[in-house]
mmCIF file of C-alpha atoms in Angstrom:
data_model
loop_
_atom_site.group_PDB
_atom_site.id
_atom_site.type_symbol
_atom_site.label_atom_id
_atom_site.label_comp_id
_atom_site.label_asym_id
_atom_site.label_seq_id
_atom_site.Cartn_x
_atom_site.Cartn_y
_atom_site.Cartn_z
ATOM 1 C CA UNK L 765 0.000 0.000 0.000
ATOM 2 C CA UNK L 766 1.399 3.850 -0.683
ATOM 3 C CA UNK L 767 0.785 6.563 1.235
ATOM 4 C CA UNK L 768 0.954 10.036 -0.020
ATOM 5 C CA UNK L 769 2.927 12.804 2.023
ATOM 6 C CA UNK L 770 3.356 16.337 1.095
ATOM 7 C CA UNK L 771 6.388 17.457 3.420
ATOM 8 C CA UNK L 772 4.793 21.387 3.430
ATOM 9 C CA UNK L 773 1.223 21.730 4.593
ATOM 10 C CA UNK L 774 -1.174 19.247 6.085
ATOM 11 C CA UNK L 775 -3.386 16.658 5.356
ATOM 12 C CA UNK L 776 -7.238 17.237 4.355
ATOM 13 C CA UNK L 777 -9.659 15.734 6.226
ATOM 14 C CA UNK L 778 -10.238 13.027 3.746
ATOM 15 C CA UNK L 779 -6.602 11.514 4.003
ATOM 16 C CA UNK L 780 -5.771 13.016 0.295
ATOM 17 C CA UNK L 781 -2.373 14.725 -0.329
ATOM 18 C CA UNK L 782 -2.824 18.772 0.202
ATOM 19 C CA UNK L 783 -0.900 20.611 -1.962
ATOM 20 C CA UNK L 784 -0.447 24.300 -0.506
ATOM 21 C CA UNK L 785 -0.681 26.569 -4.197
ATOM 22 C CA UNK L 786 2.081 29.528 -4.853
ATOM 23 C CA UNK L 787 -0.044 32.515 -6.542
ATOM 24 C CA UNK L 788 1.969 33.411 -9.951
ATOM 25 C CA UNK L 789 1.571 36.861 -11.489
ATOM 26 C CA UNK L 790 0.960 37.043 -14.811
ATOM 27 C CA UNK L 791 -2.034 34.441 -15.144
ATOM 28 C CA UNK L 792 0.673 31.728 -15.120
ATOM 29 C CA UNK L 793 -0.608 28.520 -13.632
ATOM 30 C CA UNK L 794 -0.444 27.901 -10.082
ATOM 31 C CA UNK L 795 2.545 25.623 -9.067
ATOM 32 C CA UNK L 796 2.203 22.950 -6.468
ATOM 33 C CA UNK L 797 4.359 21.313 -4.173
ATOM 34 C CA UNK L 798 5.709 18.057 -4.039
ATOM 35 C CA UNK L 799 3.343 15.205 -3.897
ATOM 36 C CA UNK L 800 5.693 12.328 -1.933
ATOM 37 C CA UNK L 801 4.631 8.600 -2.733
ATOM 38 C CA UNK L 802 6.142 5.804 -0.431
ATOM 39 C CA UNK L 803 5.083 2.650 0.200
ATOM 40 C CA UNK L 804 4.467 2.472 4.338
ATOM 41 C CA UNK L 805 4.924 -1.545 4.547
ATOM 42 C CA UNK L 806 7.869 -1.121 2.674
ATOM 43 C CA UNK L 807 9.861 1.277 4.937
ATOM 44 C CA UNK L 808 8.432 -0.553 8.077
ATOM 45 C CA UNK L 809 9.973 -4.431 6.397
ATOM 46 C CA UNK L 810 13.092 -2.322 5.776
ATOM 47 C CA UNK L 811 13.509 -1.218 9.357
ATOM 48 C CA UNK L 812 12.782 -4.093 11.027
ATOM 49 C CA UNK L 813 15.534 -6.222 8.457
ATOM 50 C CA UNK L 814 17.825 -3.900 9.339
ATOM 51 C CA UNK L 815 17.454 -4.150 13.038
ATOM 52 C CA UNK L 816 17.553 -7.940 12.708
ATOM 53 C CA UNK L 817 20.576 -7.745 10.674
ATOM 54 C CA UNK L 818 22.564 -5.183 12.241
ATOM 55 C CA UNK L 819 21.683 -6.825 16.040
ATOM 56 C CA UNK L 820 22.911 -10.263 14.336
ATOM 57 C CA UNK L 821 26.177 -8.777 12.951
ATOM 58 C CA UNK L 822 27.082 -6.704 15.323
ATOM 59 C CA UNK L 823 27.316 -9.494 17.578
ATOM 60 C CA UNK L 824 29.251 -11.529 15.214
ATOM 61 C CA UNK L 825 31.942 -8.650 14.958
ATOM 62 C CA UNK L 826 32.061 -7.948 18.455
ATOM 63 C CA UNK L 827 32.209 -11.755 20.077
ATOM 64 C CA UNK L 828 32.953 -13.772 16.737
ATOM 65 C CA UNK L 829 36.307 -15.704 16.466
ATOM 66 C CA UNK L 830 38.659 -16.459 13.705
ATOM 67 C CA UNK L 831 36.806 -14.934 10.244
ATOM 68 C CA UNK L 832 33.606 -14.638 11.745
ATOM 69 C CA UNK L 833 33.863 -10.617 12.634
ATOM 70 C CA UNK L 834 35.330 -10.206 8.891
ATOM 71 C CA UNK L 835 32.558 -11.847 7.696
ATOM 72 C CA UNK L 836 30.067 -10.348 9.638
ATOM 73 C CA UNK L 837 31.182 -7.297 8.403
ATOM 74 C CA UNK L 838 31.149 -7.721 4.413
ATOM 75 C CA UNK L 839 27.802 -9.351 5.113
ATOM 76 C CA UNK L 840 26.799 -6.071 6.285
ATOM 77 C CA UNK L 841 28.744 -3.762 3.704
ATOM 78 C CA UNK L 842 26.599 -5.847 1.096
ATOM 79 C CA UNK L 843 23.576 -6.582 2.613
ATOM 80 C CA UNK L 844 22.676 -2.770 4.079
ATOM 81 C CA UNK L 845 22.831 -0.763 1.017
ATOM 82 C CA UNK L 846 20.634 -3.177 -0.924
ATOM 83 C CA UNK L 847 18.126 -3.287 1.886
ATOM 84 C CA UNK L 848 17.890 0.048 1.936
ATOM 85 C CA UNK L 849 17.374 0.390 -1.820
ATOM 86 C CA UNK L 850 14.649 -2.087 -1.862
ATOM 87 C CA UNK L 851 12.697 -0.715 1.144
ATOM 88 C CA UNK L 852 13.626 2.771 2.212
ATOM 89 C CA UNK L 853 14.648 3.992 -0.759
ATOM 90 C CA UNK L 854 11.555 3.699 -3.354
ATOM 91 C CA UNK L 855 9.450 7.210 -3.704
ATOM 92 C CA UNK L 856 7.826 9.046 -6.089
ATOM 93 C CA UNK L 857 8.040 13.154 -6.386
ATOM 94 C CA UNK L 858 5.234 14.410 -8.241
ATOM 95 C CA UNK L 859 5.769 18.643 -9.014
ATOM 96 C CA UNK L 860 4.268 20.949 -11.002
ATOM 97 C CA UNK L 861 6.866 20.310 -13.563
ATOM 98 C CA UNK L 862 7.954 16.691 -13.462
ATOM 99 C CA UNK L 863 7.395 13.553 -12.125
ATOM 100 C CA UNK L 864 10.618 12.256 -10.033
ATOM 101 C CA UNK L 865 10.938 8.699 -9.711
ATOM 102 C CA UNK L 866 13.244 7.219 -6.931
ATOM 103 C CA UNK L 867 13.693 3.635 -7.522
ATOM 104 C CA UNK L 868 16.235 1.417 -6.200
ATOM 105 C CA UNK L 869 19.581 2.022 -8.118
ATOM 106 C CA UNK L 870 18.466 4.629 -10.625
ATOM 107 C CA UNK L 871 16.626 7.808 -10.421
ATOM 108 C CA UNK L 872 14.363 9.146 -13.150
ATOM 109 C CA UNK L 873 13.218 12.100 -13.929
ATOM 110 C CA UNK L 874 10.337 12.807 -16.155
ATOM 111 C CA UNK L 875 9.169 16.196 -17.560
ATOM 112 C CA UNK L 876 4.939 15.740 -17.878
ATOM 113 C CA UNK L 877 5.059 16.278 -21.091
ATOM 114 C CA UNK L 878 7.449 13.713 -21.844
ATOM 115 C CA UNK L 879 5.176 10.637 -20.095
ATOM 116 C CA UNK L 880 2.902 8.851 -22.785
ATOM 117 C CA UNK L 881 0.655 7.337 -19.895
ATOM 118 C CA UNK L 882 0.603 5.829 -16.596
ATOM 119 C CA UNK L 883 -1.040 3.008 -15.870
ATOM 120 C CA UNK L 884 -1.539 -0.249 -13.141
ATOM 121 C CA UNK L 885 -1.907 -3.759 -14.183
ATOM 122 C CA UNK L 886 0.387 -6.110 -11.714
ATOM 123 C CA UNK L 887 3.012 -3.495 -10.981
ATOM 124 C CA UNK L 888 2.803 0.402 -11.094
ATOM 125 C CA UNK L 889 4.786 1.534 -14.569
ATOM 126 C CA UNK L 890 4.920 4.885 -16.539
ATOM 127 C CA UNK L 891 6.013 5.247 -20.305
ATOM 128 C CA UNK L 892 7.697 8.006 -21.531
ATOM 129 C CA UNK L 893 10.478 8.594 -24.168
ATOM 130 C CA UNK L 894 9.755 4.968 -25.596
ATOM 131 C CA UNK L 895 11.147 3.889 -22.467
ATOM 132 C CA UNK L 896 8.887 1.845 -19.420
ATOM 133 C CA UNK L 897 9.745 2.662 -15.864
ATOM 134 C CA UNK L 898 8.406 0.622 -13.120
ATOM 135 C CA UNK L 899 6.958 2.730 -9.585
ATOM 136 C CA UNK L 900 9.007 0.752 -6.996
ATOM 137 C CA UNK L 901 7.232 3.116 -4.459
ATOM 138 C CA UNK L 902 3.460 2.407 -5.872
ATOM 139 C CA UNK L 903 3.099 -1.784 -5.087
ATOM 140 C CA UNK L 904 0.114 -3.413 -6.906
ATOM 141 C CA UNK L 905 -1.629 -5.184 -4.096
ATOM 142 C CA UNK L 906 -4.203 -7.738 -6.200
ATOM 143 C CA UNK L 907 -5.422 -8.823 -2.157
ATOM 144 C CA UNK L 908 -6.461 -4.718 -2.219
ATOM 145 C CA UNK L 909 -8.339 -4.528 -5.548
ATOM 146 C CA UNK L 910 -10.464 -7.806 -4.591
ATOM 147 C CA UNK L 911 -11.383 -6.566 -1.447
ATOM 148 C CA UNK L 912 -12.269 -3.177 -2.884
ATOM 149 C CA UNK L 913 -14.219 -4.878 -5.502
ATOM 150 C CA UNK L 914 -15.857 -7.150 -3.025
ATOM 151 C CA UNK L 915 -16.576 -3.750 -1.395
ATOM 152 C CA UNK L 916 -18.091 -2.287 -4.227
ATOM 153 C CA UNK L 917 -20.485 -5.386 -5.284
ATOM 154 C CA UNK L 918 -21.839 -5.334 -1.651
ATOM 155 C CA UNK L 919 -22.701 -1.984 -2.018
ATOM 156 C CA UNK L 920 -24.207 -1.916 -5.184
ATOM 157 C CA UNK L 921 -26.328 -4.851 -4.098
ATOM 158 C CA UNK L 922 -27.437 -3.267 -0.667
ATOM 159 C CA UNK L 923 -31.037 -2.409 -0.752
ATOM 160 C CA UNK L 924 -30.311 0.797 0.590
ATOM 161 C CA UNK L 925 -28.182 2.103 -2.000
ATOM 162 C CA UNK L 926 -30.692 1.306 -4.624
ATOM 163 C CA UNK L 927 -31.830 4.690 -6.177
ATOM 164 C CA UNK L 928 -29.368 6.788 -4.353
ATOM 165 C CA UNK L 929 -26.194 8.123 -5.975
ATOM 166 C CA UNK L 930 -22.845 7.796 -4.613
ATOM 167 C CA UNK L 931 -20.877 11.035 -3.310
ATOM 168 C CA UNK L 932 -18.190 12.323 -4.840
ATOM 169 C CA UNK L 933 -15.230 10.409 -2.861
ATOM 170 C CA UNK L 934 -17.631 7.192 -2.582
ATOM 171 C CA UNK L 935 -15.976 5.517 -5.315
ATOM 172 C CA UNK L 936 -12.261 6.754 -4.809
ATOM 173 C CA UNK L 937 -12.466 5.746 -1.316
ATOM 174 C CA UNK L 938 -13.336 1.661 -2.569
ATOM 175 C CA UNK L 939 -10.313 1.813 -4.502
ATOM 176 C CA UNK L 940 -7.103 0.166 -3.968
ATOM 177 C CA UNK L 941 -4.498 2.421 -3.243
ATOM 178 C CA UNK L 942 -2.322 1.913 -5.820
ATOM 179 C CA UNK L 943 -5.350 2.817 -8.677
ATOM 180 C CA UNK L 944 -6.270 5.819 -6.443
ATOM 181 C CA UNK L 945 -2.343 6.932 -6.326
ATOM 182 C CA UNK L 946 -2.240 6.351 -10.266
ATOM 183 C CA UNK L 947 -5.399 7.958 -10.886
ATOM 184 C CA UNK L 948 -3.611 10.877 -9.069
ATOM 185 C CA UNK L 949 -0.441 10.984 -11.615
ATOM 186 C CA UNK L 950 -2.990 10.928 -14.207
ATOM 187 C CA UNK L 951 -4.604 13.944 -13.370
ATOM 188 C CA UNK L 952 -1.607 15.877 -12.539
ATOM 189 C CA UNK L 953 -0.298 14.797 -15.774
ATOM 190 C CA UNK L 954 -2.846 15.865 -17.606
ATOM 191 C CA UNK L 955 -2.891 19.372 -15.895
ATOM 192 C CA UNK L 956 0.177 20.182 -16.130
ATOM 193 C CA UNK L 957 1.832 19.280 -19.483
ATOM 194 C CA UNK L 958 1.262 21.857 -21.063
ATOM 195 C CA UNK L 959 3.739 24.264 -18.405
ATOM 196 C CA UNK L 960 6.493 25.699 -20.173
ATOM 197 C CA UNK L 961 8.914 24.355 -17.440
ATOM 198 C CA UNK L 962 7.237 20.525 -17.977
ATOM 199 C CA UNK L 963 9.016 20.092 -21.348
ATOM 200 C CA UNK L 964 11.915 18.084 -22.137
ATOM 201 C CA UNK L 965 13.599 14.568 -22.481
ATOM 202 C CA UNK L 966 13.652 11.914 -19.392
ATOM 203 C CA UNK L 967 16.786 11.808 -17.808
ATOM 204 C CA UNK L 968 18.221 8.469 -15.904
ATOM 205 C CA UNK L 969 21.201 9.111 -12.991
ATOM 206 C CA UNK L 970 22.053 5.780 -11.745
ATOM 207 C CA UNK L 971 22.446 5.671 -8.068
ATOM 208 C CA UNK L 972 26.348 5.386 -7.641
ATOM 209 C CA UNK L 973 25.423 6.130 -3.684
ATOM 210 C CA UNK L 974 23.974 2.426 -3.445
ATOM 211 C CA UNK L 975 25.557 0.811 -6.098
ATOM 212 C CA UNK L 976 29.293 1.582 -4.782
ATOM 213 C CA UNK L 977 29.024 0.033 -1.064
ATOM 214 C CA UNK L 978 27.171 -3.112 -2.716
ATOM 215 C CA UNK L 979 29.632 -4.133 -4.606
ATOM 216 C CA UNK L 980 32.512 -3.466 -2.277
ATOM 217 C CA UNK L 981 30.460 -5.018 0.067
ATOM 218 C CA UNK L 982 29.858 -8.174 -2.352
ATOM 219 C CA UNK L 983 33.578 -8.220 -3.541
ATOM 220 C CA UNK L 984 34.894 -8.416 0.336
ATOM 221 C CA UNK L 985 32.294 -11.274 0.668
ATOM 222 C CA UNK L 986 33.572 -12.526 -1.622
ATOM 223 C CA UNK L 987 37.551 -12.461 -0.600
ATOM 224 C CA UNK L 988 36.452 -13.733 2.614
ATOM 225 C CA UNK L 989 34.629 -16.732 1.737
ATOM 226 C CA UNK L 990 37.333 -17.538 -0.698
ATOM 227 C CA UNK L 991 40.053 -17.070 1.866
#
């Protein structure tokens, strides 16, 4: 499940991201802040592996014998970082300008005018440039969309919903998260690609930040198990 957070102002009372507007002169449009994506059950694994691992290898470095502290500690060099980039890493940016997605060895950005569409199927993914990026920070949960449809056939079958219509956030609220959160990209988009600072090419920086201590971790591993 993702979780929307916008680091400036606060929540709505419906749960929905709040972005707080900037007034433009000119009749420009309005710009928005960032609209943060993360996946909450992602972060929360993460923490609690690393925890687990650093109590376990800590203990090997500090009371192991022989190659067991050496050990412990390329274990650690390797297995940290990719933690990390699997878990804690993953997030999506959403501006008034471009979409940011943090995945876990690469970064890409995405000018909206650049993205040919967004879409949800098993896995999150957005299309731009020719190119298909997957939303490491936007899981598919298929448990989700049954129970939301199970939701929605119950309430469409429920005598007392027959002749009434649905509010406005009746349907969004059935929704898995994931469609909601795409739903969301959609609109903004839509909106926005027409902005004068949404054009360009998407751009790919791999992250040398993970990458680097994984494979120093995995080479020492390697040394070590080979010693």
């Amino acid at each position: 499940m993702t979780s929307p957070d916008d680091p400036a102002p606060a929540p709505q009372p419906d749960g929905e991201p709040h972005a707080e507007p900037h007034g433009e002169p000119h009749g420009e449009p309005t710009p928005y802040a960032d609209r943060v994506y993360r996946s909450p059950g992602g972060i929360v694994g993460g923490v609690l592996l690393l925890g687990l691992g650093g109590w376990l290898g800590i203990d090997a470095i500090l009371r192991g014998e022989g190659r067991t502290p050496w050990l412990a500690l390329a274990g650690l060099l390797f297995a940290v970082p990719v933690v990390i980039a699997f878990t804690v890493r993953p997030a999506v940016y959403a501006g008034a300008d471009r979409l940011l997605v943090r995945n876990p060895f690469r970064t890409i950005t995405l000018p909206w005018a650049s993205i040919d569409t967004l879409r949800a199927s098993y896995t999150s993914e957005v299309l731009a440039g020719g190119a298909t990026y997957q939303l490491w920070a936007v899981p598919v949960s298929l448990r989700q969309r049954k129970r939301a449809a199970r939701q929605q056939n119950r309430d469409a079958a429920s005598p007392t919903s027959l002749g009434r219509t649905p509010g406005p956030g009746a349907t969004a609220d059935r929704r898995a998260q994931a469609d909601q959160t795409m739903d969301d990209l959609r609109e903004l988009a839509e909106s926005n690609a027409g902005r004068a600072g949404a054009q360009g090419e998407p751009e790919v920086r791999w992250a040398f930040e993970v990458i680097a201590p994984t494979l120093a971790g995995a080479v020492l591993l390697v040394i070590m198990l080979l010693i």
